[in-house]
PDB file of C-alpha atoms in Angstrom:
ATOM      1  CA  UNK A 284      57.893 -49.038  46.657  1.00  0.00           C
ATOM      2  CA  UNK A 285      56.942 -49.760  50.523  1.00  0.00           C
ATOM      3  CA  UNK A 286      54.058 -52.280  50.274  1.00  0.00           C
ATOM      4  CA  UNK A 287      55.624 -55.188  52.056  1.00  0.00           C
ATOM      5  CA  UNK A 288      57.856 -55.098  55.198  1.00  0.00           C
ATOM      6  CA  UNK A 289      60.060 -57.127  56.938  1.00  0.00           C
ATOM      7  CA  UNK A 290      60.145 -56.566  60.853  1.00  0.00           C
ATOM      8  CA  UNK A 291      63.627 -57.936  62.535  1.00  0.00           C
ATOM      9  CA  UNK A 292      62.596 -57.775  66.447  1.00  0.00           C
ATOM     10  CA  UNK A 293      66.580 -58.734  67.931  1.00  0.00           C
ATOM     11  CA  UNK A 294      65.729 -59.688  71.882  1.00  0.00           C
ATOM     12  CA  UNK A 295      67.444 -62.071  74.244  1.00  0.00           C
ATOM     13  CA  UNK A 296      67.207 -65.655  74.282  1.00  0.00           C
ATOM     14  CA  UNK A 297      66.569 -65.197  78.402  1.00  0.00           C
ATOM     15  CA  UNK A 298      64.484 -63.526  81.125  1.00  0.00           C
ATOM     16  CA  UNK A 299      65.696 -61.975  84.395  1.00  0.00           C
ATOM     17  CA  UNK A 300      66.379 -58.699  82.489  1.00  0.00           C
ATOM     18  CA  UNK A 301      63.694 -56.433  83.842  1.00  0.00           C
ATOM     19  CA  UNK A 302      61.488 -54.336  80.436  1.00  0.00           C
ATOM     20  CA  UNK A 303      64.785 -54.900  78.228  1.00  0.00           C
ATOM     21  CA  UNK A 304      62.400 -58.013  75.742  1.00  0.00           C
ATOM     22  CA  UNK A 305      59.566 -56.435  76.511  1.00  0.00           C
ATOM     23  CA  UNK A 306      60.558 -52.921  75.234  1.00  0.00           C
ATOM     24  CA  UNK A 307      61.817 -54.259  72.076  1.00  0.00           C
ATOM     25  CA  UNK A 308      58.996 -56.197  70.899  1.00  0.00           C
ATOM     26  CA  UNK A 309      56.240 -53.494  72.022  1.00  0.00           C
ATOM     27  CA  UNK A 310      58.084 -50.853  70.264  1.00  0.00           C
ATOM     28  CA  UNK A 311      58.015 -53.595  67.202  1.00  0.00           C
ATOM     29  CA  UNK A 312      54.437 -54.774  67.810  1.00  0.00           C
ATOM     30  CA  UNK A 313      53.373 -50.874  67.489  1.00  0.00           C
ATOM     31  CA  UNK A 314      55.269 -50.151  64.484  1.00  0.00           C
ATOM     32  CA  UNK A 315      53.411 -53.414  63.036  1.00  0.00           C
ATOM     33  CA  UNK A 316      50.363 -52.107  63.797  1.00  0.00           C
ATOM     34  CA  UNK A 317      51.061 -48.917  62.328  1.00  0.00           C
ATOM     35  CA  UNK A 318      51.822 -50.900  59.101  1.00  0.00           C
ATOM     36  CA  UNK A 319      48.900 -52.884  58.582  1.00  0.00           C
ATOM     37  CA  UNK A 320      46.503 -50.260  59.575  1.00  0.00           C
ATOM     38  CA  UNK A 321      48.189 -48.575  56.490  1.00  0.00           C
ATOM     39  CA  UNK A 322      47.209 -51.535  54.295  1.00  0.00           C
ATOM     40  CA  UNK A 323      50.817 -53.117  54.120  1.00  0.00           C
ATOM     41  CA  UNK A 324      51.731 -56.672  54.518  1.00  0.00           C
ATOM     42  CA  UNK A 325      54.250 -57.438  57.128  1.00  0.00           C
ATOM     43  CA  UNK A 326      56.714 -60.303  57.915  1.00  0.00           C
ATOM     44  CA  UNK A 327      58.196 -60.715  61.150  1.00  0.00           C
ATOM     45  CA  UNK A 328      61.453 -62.508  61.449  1.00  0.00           C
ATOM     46  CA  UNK A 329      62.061 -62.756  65.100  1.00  0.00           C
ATOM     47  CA  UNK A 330      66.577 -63.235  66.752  1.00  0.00           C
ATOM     48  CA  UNK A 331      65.700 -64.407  70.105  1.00  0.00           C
ATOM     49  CA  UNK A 332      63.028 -66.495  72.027  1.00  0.00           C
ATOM     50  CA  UNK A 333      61.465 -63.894  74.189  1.00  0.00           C
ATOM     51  CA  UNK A 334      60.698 -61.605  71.509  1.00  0.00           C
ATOM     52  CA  UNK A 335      58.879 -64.289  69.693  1.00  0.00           C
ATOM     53  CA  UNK A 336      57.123 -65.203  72.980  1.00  0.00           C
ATOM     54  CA  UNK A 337      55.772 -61.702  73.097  1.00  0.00           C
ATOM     55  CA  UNK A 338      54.450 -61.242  69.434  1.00  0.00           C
ATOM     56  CA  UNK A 339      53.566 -64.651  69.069  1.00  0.00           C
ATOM     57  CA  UNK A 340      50.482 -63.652  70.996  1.00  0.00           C
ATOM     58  CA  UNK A 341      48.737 -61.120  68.885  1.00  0.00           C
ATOM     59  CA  UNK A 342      50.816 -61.155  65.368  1.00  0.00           C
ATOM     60  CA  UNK A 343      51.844 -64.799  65.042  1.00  0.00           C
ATOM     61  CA  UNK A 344      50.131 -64.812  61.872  1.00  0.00           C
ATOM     62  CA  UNK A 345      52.916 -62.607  60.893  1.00  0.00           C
ATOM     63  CA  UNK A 346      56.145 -64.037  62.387  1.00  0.00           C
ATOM     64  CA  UNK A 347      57.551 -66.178  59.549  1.00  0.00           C
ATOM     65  CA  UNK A 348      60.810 -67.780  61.543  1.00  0.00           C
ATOM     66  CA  UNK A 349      62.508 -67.452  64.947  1.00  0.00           C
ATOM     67  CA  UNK A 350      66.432 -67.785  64.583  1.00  0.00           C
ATOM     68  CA  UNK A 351      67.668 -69.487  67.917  1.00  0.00           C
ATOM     69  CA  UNK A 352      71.184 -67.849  69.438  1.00  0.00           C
ATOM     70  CA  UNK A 353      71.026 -69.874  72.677  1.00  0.00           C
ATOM     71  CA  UNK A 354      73.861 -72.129  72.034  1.00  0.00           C
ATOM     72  CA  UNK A 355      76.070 -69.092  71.039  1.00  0.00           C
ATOM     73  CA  UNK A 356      77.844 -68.014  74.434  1.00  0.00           C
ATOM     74  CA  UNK A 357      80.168 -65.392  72.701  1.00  0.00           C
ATOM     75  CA  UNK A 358      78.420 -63.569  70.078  1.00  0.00           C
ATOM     76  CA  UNK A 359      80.674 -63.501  66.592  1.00  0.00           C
ATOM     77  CA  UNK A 360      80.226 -61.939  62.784  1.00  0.00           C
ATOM     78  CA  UNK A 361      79.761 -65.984  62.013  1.00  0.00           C
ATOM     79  CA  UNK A 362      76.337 -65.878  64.115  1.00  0.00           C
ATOM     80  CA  UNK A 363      74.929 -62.614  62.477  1.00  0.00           C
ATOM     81  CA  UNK A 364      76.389 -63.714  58.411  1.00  0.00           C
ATOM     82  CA  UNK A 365      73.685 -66.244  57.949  1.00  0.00           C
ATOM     83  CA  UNK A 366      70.575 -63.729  59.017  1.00  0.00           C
ATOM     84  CA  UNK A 367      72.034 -61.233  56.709  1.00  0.00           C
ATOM     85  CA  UNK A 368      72.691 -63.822  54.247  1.00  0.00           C
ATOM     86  CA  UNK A 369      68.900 -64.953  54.697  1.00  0.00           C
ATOM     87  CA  UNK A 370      67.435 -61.061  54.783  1.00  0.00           C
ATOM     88  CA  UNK A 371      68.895 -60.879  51.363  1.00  0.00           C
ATOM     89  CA  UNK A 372      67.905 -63.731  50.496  1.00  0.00           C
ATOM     90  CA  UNK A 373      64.546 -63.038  50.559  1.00  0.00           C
ATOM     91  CA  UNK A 374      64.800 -59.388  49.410  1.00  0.00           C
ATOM     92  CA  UNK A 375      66.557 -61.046  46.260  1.00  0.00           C
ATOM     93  CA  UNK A 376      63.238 -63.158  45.997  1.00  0.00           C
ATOM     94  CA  UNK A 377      61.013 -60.266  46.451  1.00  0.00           C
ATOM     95  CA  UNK A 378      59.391 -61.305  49.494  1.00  0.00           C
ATOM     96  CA  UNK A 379      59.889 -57.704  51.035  1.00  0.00           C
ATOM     97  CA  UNK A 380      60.523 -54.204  50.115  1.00  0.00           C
ATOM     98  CA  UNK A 381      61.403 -53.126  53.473  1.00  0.00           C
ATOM     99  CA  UNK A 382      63.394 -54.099  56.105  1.00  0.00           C
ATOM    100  CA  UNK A 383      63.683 -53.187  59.649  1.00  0.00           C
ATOM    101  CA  UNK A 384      65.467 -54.129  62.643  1.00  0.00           C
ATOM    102  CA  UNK A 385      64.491 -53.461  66.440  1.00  0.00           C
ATOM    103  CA  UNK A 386      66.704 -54.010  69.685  1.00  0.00           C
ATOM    104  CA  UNK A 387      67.989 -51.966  72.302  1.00  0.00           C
ATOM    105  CA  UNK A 388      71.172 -49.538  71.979  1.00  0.00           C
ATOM    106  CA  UNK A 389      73.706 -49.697  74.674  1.00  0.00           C
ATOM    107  CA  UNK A 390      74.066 -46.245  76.216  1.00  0.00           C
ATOM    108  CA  UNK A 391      74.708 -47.311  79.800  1.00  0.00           C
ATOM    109  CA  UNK A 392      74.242 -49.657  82.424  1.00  0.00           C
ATOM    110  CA  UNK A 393      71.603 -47.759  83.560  1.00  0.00           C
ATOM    111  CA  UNK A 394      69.885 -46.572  80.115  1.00  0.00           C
ATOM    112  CA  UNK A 395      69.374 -48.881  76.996  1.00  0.00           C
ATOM    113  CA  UNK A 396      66.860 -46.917  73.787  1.00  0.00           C
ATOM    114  CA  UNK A 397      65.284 -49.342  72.089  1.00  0.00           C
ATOM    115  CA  UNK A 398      66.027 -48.336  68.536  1.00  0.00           C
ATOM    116  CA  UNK A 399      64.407 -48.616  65.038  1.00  0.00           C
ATOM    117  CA  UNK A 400      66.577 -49.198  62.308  1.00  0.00           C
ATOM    118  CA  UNK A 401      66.292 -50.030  58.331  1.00  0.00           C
ATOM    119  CA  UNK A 402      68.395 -51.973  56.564  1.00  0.00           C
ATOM    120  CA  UNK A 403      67.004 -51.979  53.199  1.00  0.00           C
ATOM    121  CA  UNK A 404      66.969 -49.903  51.263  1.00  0.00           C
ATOM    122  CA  UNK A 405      70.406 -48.472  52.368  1.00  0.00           C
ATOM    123  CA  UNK A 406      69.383 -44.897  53.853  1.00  0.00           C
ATOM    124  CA  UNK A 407      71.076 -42.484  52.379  1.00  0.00           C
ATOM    125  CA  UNK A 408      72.452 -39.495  54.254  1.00  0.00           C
ATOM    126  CA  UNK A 409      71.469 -35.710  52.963  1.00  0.00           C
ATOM    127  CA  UNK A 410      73.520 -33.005  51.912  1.00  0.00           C
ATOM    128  CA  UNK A 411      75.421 -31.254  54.206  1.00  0.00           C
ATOM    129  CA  UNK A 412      77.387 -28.396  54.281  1.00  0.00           C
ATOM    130  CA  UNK A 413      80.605 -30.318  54.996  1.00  0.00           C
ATOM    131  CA  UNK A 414      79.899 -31.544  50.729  1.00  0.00           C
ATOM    132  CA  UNK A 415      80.825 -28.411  49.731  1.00  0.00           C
ATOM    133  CA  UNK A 416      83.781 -27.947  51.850  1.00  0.00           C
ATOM    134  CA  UNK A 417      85.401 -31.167  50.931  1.00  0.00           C
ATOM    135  CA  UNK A 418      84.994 -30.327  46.964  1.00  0.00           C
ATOM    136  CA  UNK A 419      87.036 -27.576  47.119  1.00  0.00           C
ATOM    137  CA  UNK A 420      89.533 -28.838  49.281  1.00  0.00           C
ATOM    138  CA  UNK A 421      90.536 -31.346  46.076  1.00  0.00           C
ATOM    139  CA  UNK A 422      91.553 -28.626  44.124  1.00  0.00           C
ATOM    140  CA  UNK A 423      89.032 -29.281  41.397  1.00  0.00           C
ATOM    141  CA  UNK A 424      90.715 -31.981  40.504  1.00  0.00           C
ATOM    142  CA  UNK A 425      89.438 -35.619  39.107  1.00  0.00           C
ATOM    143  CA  UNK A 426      90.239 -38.857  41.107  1.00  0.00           C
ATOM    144  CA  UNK A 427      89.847 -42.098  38.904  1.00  0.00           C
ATOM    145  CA  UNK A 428      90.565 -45.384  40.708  1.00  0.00           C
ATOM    146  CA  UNK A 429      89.092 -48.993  39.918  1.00  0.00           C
ATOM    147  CA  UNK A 430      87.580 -51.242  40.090  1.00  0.00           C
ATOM    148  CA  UNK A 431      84.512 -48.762  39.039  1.00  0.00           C
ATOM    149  CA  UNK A 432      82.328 -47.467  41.688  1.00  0.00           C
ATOM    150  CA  UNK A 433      79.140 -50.149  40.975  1.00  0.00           C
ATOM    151  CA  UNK A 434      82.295 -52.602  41.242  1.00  0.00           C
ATOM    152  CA  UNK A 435      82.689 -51.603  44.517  1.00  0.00           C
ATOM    153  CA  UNK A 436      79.287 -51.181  45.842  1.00  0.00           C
ATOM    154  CA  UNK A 437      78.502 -54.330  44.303  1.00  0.00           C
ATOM    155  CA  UNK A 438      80.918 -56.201  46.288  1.00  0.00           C
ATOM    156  CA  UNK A 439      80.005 -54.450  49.867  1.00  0.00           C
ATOM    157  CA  UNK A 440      76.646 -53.789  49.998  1.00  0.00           C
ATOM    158  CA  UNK A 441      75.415 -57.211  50.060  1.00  0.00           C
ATOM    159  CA  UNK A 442      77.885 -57.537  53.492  1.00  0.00           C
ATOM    160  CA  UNK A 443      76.522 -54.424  54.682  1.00  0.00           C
ATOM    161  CA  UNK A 444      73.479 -56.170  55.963  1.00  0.00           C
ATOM    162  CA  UNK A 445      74.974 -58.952  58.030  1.00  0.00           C
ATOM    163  CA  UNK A 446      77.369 -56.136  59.710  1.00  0.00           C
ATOM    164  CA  UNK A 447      74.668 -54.295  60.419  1.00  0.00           C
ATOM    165  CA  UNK A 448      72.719 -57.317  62.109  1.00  0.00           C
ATOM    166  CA  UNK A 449      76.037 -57.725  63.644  1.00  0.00           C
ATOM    167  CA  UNK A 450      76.345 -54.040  65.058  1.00  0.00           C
ATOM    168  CA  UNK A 451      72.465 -54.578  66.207  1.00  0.00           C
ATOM    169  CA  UNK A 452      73.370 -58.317  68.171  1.00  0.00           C
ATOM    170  CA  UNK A 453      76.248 -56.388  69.462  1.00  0.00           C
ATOM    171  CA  UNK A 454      74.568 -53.620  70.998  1.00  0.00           C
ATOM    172  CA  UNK A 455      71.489 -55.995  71.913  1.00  0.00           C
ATOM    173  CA  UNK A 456      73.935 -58.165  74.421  1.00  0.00           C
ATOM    174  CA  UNK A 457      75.497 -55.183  75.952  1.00  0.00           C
ATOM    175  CA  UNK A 458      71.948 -53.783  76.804  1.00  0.00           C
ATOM    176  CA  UNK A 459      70.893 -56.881  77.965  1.00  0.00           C
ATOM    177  CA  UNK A 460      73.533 -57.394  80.254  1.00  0.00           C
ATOM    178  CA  UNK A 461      73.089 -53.961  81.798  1.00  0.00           C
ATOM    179  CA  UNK A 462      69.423 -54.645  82.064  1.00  0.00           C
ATOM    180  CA  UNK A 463      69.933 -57.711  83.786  1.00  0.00           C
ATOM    181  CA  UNK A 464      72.669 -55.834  86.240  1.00  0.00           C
ATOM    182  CA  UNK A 465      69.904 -53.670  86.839  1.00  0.00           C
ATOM    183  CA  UNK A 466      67.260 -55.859  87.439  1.00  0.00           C
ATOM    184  CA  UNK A 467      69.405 -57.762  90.130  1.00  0.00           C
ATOM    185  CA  UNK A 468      70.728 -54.875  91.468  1.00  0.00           C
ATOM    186  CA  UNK A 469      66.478 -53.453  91.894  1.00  0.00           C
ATOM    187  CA  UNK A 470      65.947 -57.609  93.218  1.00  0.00           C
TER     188      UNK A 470
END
């Protein structure tokens, strides 16, 4: 089921950096929108000051927690582990069904696309025609391996979350560095 949601708007902890927060958290704020107009509920769980500064004015109702990164000068897997950890967390507790992370993909200094992502449930990717192609290249035959395959997913799944919040920070600070070079650069 999709009834509730869980928004993850990943901005800066900093200004100076031209429409890079700004982007992010309208292209959040809209999809919000979009979700309550549809009857949903919605939780916001907001990675960086300026993004909570912007949705703070118009769905604060709806922001549950800010997580602070300003300390952090050199982003690392141990800052992103405890919002995956909490994201789960709550998804074990069924506070969501949903959950969805925005910030800004790194394509250049010049261009950053502020990108929607889910993170749960896992999307899965559709047939191609590559599936067939690597079937027959086994041979027909039958690989067994342990432990089992719900062994496995078991064990990475839950971490899948946190290195995706990771790949997200990651991509975040690299836009918002460019964006800032930018902004300089225009000043």
């Amino acid at each position: 089921k999709e009834d509730s949601h869980l928004i993850v708007v990943a901005t800066a902890e900093r200004g100076l950096c031209g429409p890079f927060n700004s982007s992010i958290a309208r292209a959040a704020q809209r999809h919000v929108l979009a979700l309550l107009e549809e009857g949903r509920s919605v939780k916001i769980l907001c990675v960086g000051r300026k993004g909570r500064d912007v949705l703070q004015r118009q769905l604060g109702d709806h922001i549950i927690d800010t997580v602070d990164l300003s300390a952090v000068k050199r982003l690392s897997f141990e800052d992103a582990a405890p919002i995956g950890v909490r994201i789960r967390d709550l998804f074990e507790a069924g506070e969501f069904d949903v959950c969805t992370i925005f910030f800004n993909h790194f394509k250049s200094v010049m261009t950053q696309v502020v990108t929607e992502q889910r993170l749960i449930p896992v999307p899965l990717p559709g047939p191609t025609d590559d599936d067939d192609d690597a079937a027959a290249d086994t041979g027909g035959a039958t690989f067994e391996y342990e432990p089992t395959e719900d062994e496995v997913l078991a064990a990475l799944l839950p971490h899948n979350v946190s290195f995706q919040i990771y790949q997200a920070l990651l991509e975040n600070a690299a836009s918002e560095q460019g964006a800032r070079m930018r902004a300089m650069d225009s000043a």
